[in-house]
PDB file of C-alpha atoms in Angstrom:
ATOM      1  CA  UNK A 659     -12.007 -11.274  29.935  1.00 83.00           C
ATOM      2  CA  UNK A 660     -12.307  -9.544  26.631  1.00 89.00           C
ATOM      3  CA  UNK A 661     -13.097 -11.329  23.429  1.00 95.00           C
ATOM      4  CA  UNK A 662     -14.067  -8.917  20.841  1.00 95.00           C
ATOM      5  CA  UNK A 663     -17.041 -10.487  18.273  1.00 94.00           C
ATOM      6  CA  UNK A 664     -15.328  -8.891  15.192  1.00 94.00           C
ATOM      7  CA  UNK A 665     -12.155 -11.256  15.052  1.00 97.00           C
ATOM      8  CA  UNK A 666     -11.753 -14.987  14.357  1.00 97.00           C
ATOM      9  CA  UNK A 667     -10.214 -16.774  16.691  1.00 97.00           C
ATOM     10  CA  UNK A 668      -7.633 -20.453  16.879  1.00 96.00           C
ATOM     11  CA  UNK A 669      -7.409 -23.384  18.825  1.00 95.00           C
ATOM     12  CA  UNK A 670      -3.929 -22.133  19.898  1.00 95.00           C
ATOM     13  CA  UNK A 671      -5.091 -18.627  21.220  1.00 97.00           C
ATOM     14  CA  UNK A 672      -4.919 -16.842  18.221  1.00 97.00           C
ATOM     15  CA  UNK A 673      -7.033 -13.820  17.169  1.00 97.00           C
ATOM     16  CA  UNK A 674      -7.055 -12.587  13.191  1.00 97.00           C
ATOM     17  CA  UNK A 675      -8.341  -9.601  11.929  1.00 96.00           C
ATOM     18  CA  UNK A 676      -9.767  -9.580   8.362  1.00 95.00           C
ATOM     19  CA  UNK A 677      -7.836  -6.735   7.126  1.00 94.00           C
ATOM     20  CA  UNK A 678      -8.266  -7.390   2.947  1.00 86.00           C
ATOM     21  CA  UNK A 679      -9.751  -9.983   0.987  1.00 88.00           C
ATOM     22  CA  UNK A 680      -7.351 -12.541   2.040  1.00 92.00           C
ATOM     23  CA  UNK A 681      -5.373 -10.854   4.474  1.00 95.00           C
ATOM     24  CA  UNK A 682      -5.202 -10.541   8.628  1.00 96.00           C
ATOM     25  CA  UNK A 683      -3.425  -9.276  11.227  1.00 96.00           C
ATOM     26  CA  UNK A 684      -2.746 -12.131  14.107  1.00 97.00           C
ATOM     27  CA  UNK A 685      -2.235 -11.732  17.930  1.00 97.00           C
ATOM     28  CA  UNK A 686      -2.646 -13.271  21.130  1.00 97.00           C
ATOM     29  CA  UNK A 687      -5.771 -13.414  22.963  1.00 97.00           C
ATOM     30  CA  UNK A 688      -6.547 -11.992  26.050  1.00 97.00           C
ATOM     31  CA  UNK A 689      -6.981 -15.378  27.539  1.00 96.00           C
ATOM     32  CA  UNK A 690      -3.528 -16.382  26.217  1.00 96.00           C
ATOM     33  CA  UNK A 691      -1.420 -13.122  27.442  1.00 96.00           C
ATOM     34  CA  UNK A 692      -3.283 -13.735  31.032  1.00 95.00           C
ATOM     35  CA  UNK A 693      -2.357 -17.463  31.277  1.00 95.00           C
ATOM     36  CA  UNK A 694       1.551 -16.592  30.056  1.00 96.00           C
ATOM     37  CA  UNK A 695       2.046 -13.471  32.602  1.00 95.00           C
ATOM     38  CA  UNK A 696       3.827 -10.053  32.115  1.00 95.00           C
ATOM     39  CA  UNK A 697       5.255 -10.688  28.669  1.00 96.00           C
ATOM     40  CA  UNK A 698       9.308 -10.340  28.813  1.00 94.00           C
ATOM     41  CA  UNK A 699      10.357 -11.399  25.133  1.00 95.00           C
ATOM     42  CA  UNK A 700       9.137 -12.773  21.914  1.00 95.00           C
ATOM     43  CA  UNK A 701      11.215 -14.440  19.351  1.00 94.00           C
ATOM     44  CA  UNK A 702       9.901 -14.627  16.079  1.00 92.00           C
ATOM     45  CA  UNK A 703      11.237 -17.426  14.047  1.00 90.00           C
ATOM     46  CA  UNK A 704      10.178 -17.216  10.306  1.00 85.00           C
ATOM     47  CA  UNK A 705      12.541 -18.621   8.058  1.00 81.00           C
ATOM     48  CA  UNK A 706      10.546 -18.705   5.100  1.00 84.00           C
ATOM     49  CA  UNK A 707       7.744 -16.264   3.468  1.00 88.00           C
ATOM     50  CA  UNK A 708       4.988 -18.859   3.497  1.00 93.00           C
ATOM     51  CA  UNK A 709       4.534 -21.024   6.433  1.00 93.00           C
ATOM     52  CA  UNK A 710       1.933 -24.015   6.735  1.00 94.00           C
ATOM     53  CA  UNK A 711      -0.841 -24.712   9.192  1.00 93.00           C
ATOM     54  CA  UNK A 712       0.441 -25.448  12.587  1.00 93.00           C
ATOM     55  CA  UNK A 713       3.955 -24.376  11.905  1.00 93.00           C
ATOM     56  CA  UNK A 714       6.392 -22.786  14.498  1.00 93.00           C
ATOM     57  CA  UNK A 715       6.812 -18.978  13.949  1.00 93.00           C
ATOM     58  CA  UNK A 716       7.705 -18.145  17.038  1.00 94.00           C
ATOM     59  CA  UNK A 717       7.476 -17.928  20.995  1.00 96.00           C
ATOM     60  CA  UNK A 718       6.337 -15.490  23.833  1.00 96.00           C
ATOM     61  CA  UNK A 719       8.386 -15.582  27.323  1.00 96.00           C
ATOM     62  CA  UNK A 720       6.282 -14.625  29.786  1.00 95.00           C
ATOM     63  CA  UNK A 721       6.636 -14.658  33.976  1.00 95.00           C
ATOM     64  CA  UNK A 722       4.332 -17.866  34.046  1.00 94.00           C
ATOM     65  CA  UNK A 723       4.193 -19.984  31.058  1.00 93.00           C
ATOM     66  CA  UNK A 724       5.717 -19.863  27.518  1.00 95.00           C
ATOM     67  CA  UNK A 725       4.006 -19.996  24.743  1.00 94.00           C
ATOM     68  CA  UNK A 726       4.525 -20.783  21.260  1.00 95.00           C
ATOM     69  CA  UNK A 727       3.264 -19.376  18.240  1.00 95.00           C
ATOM     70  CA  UNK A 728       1.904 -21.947  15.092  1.00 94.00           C
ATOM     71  CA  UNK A 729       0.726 -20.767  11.832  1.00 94.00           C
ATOM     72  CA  UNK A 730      -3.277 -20.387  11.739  1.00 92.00           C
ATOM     73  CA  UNK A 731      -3.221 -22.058   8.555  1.00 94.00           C
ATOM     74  CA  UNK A 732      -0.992 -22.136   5.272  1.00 95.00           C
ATOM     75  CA  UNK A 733       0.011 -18.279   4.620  1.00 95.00           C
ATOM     76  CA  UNK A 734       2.161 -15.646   2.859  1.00 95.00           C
ATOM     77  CA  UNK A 735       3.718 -13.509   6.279  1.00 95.00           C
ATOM     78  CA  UNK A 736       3.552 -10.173   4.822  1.00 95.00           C
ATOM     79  CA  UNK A 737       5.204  -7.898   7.941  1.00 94.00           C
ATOM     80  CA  UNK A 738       6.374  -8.755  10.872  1.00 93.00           C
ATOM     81  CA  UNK A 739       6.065  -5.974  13.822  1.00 92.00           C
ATOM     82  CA  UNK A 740       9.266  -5.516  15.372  1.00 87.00           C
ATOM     83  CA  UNK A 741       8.259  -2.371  17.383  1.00 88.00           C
ATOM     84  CA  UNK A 742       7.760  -5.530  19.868  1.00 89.00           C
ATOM     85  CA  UNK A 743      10.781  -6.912  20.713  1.00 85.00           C
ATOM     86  CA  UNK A 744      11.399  -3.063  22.232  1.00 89.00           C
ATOM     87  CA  UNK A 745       8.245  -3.326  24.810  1.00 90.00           C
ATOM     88  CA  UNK A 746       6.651  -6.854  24.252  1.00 93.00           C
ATOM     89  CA  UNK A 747       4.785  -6.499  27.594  1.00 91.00           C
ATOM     90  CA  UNK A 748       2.600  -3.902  25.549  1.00 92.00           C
ATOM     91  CA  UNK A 749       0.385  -6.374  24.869  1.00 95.00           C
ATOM     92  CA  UNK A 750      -0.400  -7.722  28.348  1.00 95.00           C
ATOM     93  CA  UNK A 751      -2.030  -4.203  28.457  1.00 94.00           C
ATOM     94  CA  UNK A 752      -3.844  -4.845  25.001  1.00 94.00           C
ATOM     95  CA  UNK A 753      -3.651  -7.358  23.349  1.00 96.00           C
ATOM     96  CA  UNK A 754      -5.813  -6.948  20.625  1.00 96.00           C
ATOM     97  CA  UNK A 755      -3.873  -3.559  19.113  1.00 93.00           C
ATOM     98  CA  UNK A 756      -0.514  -5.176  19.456  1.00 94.00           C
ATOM     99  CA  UNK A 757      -0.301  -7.925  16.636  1.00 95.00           C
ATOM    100  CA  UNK A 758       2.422 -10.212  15.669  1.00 96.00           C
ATOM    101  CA  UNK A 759       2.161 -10.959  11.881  1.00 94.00           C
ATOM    102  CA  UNK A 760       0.190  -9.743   8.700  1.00 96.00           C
ATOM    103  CA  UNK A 761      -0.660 -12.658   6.652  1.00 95.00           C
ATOM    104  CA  UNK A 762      -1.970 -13.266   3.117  1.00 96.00           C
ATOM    105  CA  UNK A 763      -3.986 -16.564   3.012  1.00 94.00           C
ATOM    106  CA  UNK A 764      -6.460 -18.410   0.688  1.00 91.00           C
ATOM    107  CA  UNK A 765      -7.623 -20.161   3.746  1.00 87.00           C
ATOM    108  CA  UNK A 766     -11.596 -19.682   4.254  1.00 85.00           C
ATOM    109  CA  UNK A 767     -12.933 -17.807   7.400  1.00 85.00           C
ATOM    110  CA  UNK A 768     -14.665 -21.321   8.271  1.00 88.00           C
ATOM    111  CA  UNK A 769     -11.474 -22.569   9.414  1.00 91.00           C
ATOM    112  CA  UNK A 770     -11.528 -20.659  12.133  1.00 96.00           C
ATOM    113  CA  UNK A 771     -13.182 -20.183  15.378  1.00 96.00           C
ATOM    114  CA  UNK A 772     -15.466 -17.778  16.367  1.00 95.00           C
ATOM    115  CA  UNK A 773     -16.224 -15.760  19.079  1.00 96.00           C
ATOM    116  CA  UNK A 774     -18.674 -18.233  20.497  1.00 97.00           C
ATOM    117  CA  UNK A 775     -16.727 -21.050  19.398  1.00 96.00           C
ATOM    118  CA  UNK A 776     -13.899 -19.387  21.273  1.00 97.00           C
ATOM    119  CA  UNK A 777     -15.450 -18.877  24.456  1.00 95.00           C
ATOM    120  CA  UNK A 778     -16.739 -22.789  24.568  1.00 96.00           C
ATOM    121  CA  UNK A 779     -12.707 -23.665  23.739  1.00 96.00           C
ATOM    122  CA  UNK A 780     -11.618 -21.576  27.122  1.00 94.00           C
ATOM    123  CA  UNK A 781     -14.652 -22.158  29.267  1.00 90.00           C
TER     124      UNK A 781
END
């Protein structure tokens, strides 16, 4: 199972990427597209620009589980990438170039988990 050492990671199966000061990219892990199956659709449900921690933004459908999507922490959702709802299954073949969301967020790095901290949660 991949788990690359350069992203933070959540309790929900979350991976960011620090892409700015305060900004990420977020995806699924590889652990989390592997426990939800081939990956058939994925709503995103973002009513609002800024969501808070452990808010709904969405859901994957997969062959084996579903699996929804709650906000890392409180954050600004700058893009959204629709080129997923064409092929979501993309990321079952990597998931850590196929992100969901670009967020803006004051939210310190400690907040979240890292790679070893990750592979404790899964173990």
């Amino acid at each position: 199972m991949l788990i690359p050492k350069n992203l933070y990671y959540t309790r929900n199966h979350l991976w960011l990427r620090k892409i700015g000061s305060y900004d990420f990219c977020v995806g699924i892990t590889d652990f989390a597209q592997k426990e939800i199956g081939e990956i058939g659709l994925i709503e995103f449900n973002v009513k609002r620009d800024i969501i808070e921690k452990e808010a709904s933004w969405g859901v994957v459908y997969g062959i084996n589980d579903t699996f929804p999507l709650l906000s890392p922490c409180k954050c600004k959702i700058i893009s959204i990438n629709t080129f997923l709802h064409k092929k979501p299954s993309h990321i079952n073949t990597d998931p850590y170039n196929y992100w969901f969301l670009t967020i803006s967020t004051s939210a310190s790095e400690n907040e979240f988990l890292t790679r070893e901290e990750y592979i404790q949660l899964i173990r």
